PDB file of C-alpha atoms in Angstrom:
ATOM      1  CA  MET A  22     -81.279   4.693  25.599  1.00 49.00           C
ATOM      2  CA  ASP A  23     -79.001   1.650  25.691  1.00 64.00           C
ATOM      3  CA  THR A  24     -80.526  -1.003  27.937  1.00 69.00           C
ATOM      4  CA  GLY A  25     -78.357  -3.894  26.738  1.00 80.00           C
ATOM      5  CA  TRP A  26     -76.582  -3.805  30.094  1.00 87.00           C
ATOM      6  CA  GLU A  27     -79.670  -5.358  31.708  1.00 87.00           C
ATOM      7  CA  TYR A  28     -78.862  -8.732  30.133  1.00 89.00           C
ATOM      8  CA  LEU A  29     -75.201  -8.956  31.139  1.00 93.00           C
ATOM      9  CA  ALA A  30     -74.850 -11.691  33.741  1.00 92.00           C
ATOM     10  CA  GLU A  31     -71.051 -11.890  34.059  1.00 95.00           C
ATOM     11  CA  ALA A  32     -68.544  -9.286  35.264  1.00 96.00           C
ATOM     12  CA  HIS A  33     -66.371  -9.700  32.163  1.00 96.00           C
ATOM     13  CA  GLU A  34     -69.393  -8.912  29.967  1.00 96.00           C
ATOM     14  CA  ARG A  35     -70.259  -5.828  32.004  1.00 96.00           C
ATOM     15  CA  LEU A  36     -66.641  -4.655  31.844  1.00 97.00           C
ATOM     16  CA  ARG A  37     -66.553  -4.972  28.060  1.00 97.00           C
ATOM     17  CA  TRP A  38     -69.895  -3.142  27.751  1.00 95.00           C
ATOM     18  CA  ALA A  39     -68.645  -0.328  30.011  1.00 95.00           C
ATOM     19  CA  ARG A  40     -65.395  -0.002  28.049  1.00 96.00           C
ATOM     20  CA  LEU A  41     -67.213   0.239  24.723  1.00 95.00           C
ATOM     21  CA  ARG A  42     -69.767   2.699  26.083  1.00 92.00           C
ATOM     22  CA  ALA A  43     -66.937   4.871  27.417  1.00 93.00           C
ATOM     23  CA  GLY A  44     -65.538   5.116  23.893  1.00 95.00           C
ATOM     24  CA  TYR A  45     -62.632   2.693  24.070  1.00 97.00           C
ATOM     25  CA  ALA A  46     -63.062   0.588  20.935  1.00 97.00           C
ATOM     26  CA  THR A  47     -60.318  -1.831  21.897  1.00 97.00           C
ATOM     27  CA  ALA A  48     -58.915  -3.387  25.044  1.00 96.00           C
ATOM     28  CA  LYS A  49     -55.567  -1.922  24.016  1.00 97.00           C
ATOM     29  CA  ALA A  50     -56.961   1.626  24.030  1.00 97.00           C
ATOM     30  CA  ALA A  51     -58.502   1.061  27.460  1.00 97.00           C
ATOM     31  CA  SER A  52     -55.337  -0.483  28.871  1.00 97.00           C
ATOM     32  CA  GLU A  53     -53.236   2.450  27.671  1.00 97.00           C
ATOM     33  CA  SER A  54     -55.609   4.956  29.275  1.00 95.00           C
ATOM     34  CA  LEU A  55     -55.429   2.968  32.513  1.00 96.00           C
ATOM     35  CA  GLY A  56     -51.635   2.743  32.407  1.00 96.00           C
ATOM     36  CA  MET A  57     -51.526  -1.038  32.298  1.00 96.00           C
ATOM     37  CA  LYS A  58     -50.364  -3.661  29.841  1.00 97.00           C
ATOM     38  CA  LYS A  59     -52.897  -4.794  27.256  1.00 96.00           C
ATOM     39  CA  ASP A  60     -52.616  -8.435  28.328  1.00 96.00           C
ATOM     40  CA  THR A  61     -53.240  -7.497  31.957  1.00 96.00           C
ATOM     41  CA  TYR A  62     -56.412  -5.583  31.105  1.00 97.00           C
ATOM     42  CA  SER A  63     -57.609  -8.134  28.547  1.00 97.00           C
ATOM     43  CA  ALA A  64     -57.475 -10.889  31.163  1.00 97.00           C
ATOM     44  CA  TYR A  65     -60.336  -9.131  33.014  1.00 97.00           C
ATOM     45  CA  GLU A  66     -62.532  -9.217  29.905  1.00 97.00           C
ATOM     46  CA  ARG A  67     -61.897 -12.899  29.168  1.00 96.00           C
ATOM     47  CA  GLU A  68     -64.667 -15.399  29.640  1.00 93.00           C
ATOM     48  CA  PRO A  69     -64.261 -17.704  32.650  1.00 90.00           C
ATOM     49  CA  GLY A  70     -62.776 -21.023  31.612  1.00 88.00           C
ATOM     50  CA  LYS A  71     -60.489 -19.444  29.032  1.00 89.00           C
ATOM     51  CA  SER A  72     -56.760 -19.327  29.562  1.00 89.00           C
ATOM     52  CA  LYS A  73     -55.159 -16.389  31.360  1.00 92.00           C
ATOM     53  CA  VAL A  74     -58.404 -15.059  32.799  1.00 94.00           C
ATOM     54  CA  THR A  75     -58.347 -12.737  35.806  1.00 94.00           C
ATOM     55  CA  GLY A  76     -61.438 -12.386  37.952  1.00 93.00           C
ATOM     56  CA  LEU A  77     -62.547  -8.883  38.786  1.00 94.00           C
ATOM     57  CA  ASP A  78     -62.067  -7.840  42.416  1.00 94.00           C
ATOM     58  CA  HIS A  79     -63.459  -4.770  44.138  1.00 91.00           C
ATOM     59  CA  GLN A  80     -60.223  -2.749  43.797  1.00 93.00           C
ATOM     60  CA  ARG A  81     -60.160  -3.181  40.024  1.00 95.00           C
ATOM     61  CA  ALA A  82     -63.936  -2.693  39.800  1.00 94.00           C
ATOM     62  CA  ILE A  83     -63.505   0.693  41.502  1.00 93.00           C
ATOM     63  CA  GLN A  84     -60.640   1.629  39.164  1.00 95.00           C
ATOM     64  CA  PHE A  85     -62.469   0.517  36.017  1.00 96.00           C
ATOM     65  CA  GLY A  86     -65.758   2.009  37.205  1.00 93.00           C
ATOM     66  CA  ARG A  87     -64.154   5.423  37.638  1.00 91.00           C
ATOM     67  CA  LYS A  88     -62.472   5.256  34.256  1.00 95.00           C
ATOM     68  CA  PHE A  89     -65.564   4.057  32.388  1.00 95.00           C
ATOM     69  CA  LYS A  90     -68.040   6.148  34.437  1.00 91.00           C
ATOM     70  CA  VAL A  91     -70.114   3.244  35.745  1.00 93.00           C
ATOM     71  CA  SER A  92     -70.985   2.003  39.205  1.00 91.00           C
ATOM     72  CA  TRP A  93     -68.320  -0.332  40.541  1.00 92.00           C
ATOM     73  CA  GLU A  94     -70.992  -2.356  42.377  1.00 93.00           C
ATOM     74  CA  TRP A  95     -72.803  -2.980  39.120  1.00 93.00           C
ATOM     75  CA  LEU A  96     -69.546  -3.770  37.364  1.00 95.00           C
ATOM     76  CA  LEU A  97     -68.471  -6.309  39.960  1.00 95.00           C
ATOM     77  CA  LEU A  98     -71.752  -7.797  41.147  1.00 94.00           C
ATOM     78  CA  GLY A  99     -74.444  -6.711  38.704  1.00 93.00           C
ATOM     79  CA  ILE A 100     -76.271  -4.831  41.470  1.00 89.00           C
ATOM     80  CA  GLY A 101     -78.482  -1.915  40.417  1.00 86.00           C
ATOM     81  CA  SER A 102     -77.655  -0.170  37.177  1.00 86.00           C
ATOM     82  CA  PRO A 103     -74.374   0.999  35.665  1.00 89.00           C
ATOM     83  CA  PHE A 104     -75.426   4.547  36.450  1.00 84.00           C
ATOM     84  CA  SER A 105     -76.351   4.126  40.147  1.00 79.00           C
ATOM     85  CA  GLY A 106     -74.457   6.744  42.131  1.00 73.00           C
ATOM     86  CA  VAL A 107     -72.263   7.783  39.202  1.00 69.00           C
ATOM     87  CA  GLN A 108     -71.756  11.507  38.803  1.00 63.00           C
ATOM     88  CA  THR A 109     -71.838  13.152  35.404  1.00 64.00           C
ATOM     89  CA  THR A 110     -68.966  15.350  34.288  1.00 63.00           C
ATOM     90  CA  TYR A 111     -71.105  18.398  35.084  1.00 67.00           C
ATOM     91  CA  GLN A 112     -71.833  17.142  38.582  1.00 65.00           C
ATOM     92  CA  GLU A 113     -68.137  16.496  39.104  1.00 65.00           C
ATOM     93  CA  ARG A 114     -67.359  20.066  38.016  1.00 70.00           C
ATOM     94  CA  VAL A 115     -69.883  21.500  40.466  1.00 72.00           C
ATOM     95  CA  MET A 116     -68.568  19.293  43.284  1.00 69.00           C
ATOM     96  CA  THR A 117     -64.981  20.341  42.536  1.00 68.00           C
ATOM     97  CA  ALA A 118     -65.947  24.014  42.461  1.00 73.00           C
ATOM     98  CA  MET A 119     -67.801  23.623  45.748  1.00 74.00           C
ATOM     99  CA  SER A 120     -64.943  21.843  47.465  1.00 73.00           C
ATOM    100  CA  ASP A 121     -62.457  24.449  46.237  1.00 76.00           C
ATOM    101  CA  ALA A 122     -64.589  27.363  47.480  1.00 77.00           C
ATOM    102  CA  PRO A 123     -64.149  28.758  50.984  1.00 82.00           C
ATOM    103  CA  GLU A 124     -66.729  27.307  53.361  1.00 80.00           C
ATOM    104  CA  GLU A 125     -68.607  30.602  53.718  1.00 80.00           C
ATOM    105  CA  GLU A 126     -69.077  30.731  49.918  1.00 84.00           C
ATOM    106  CA  GLN A 127     -70.418  27.191  49.597  1.00 80.00           C
ATOM    107  CA  GLU A 128     -73.887  28.104  50.929  1.00 84.00           C
ATOM    108  CA  ARG A 129     -74.126  31.021  48.474  1.00 85.00           C
ATOM    109  CA  ILE A 130     -73.102  28.760  45.575  1.00 82.00           C
ATOM    110  CA  ALA A 131     -75.579  26.046  46.615  1.00 81.00           C
ATOM    111  CA  LYS A 132     -78.423  28.602  46.730  1.00 84.00           C
ATOM    112  CA  ALA A 133     -77.449  29.966  43.316  1.00 84.00           C
ATOM    113  CA  VAL A 134     -77.481  26.480  41.770  1.00 80.00           C
ATOM    114  CA  GLU A 135     -80.847  25.715  43.372  1.00 81.00           C
ATOM    115  CA  ALA A 136     -82.278  29.001  42.030  1.00 84.00           C
ATOM    116  CA  LEU A 137     -81.026  28.210  38.539  1.00 83.00           C
ATOM    117  CA  LEU A 138     -82.650  24.791  38.669  1.00 80.00           C
ATOM    118  CA  ARG A 139     -85.974  26.232  39.882  1.00 83.00           C
ATOM    119  CA  THR A 140     -86.148  28.896  37.165  1.00 81.00           C
ATOM    120  CA  GLY A 141     -84.552  26.858  34.403  1.00 68.00           C
ATOM    121  CA  THR A 142     -82.203  28.210  31.814  1.00 55.00           C
ATOM    122  CA  ASN A 143     -82.477  28.620  28.075  1.00 51.00           C
ATOM    123  CA  GLY A 144     -78.899  28.020  27.157  1.00 49.00           C
TER     124      GLY A 144
END
């Protein structure tokens, strides 16, 4: 398990770590997936004191956190872990299915999921 995130003191370091962990090898790849210019995104990853640096604010932390599947609080402030309160893709699928189901079906679905978790599955 990657625990290198524990030693990242600055928001720009945490952002870079999150981008790389999410599979975006370059700032350009991340910026394209976010629909922004490379220079705009890169400014968030620049070290303070460098030219053309942009400090991370909570709006961008939320946007980048969603994209890179990390906690925006951790990204912005270093609070908790990158995974605090972040849903996995599977959890997101279950939540979407639940929210799309009629209200009367949601209880049945919840009980079915709970039963599956209690008994376990083999594939």
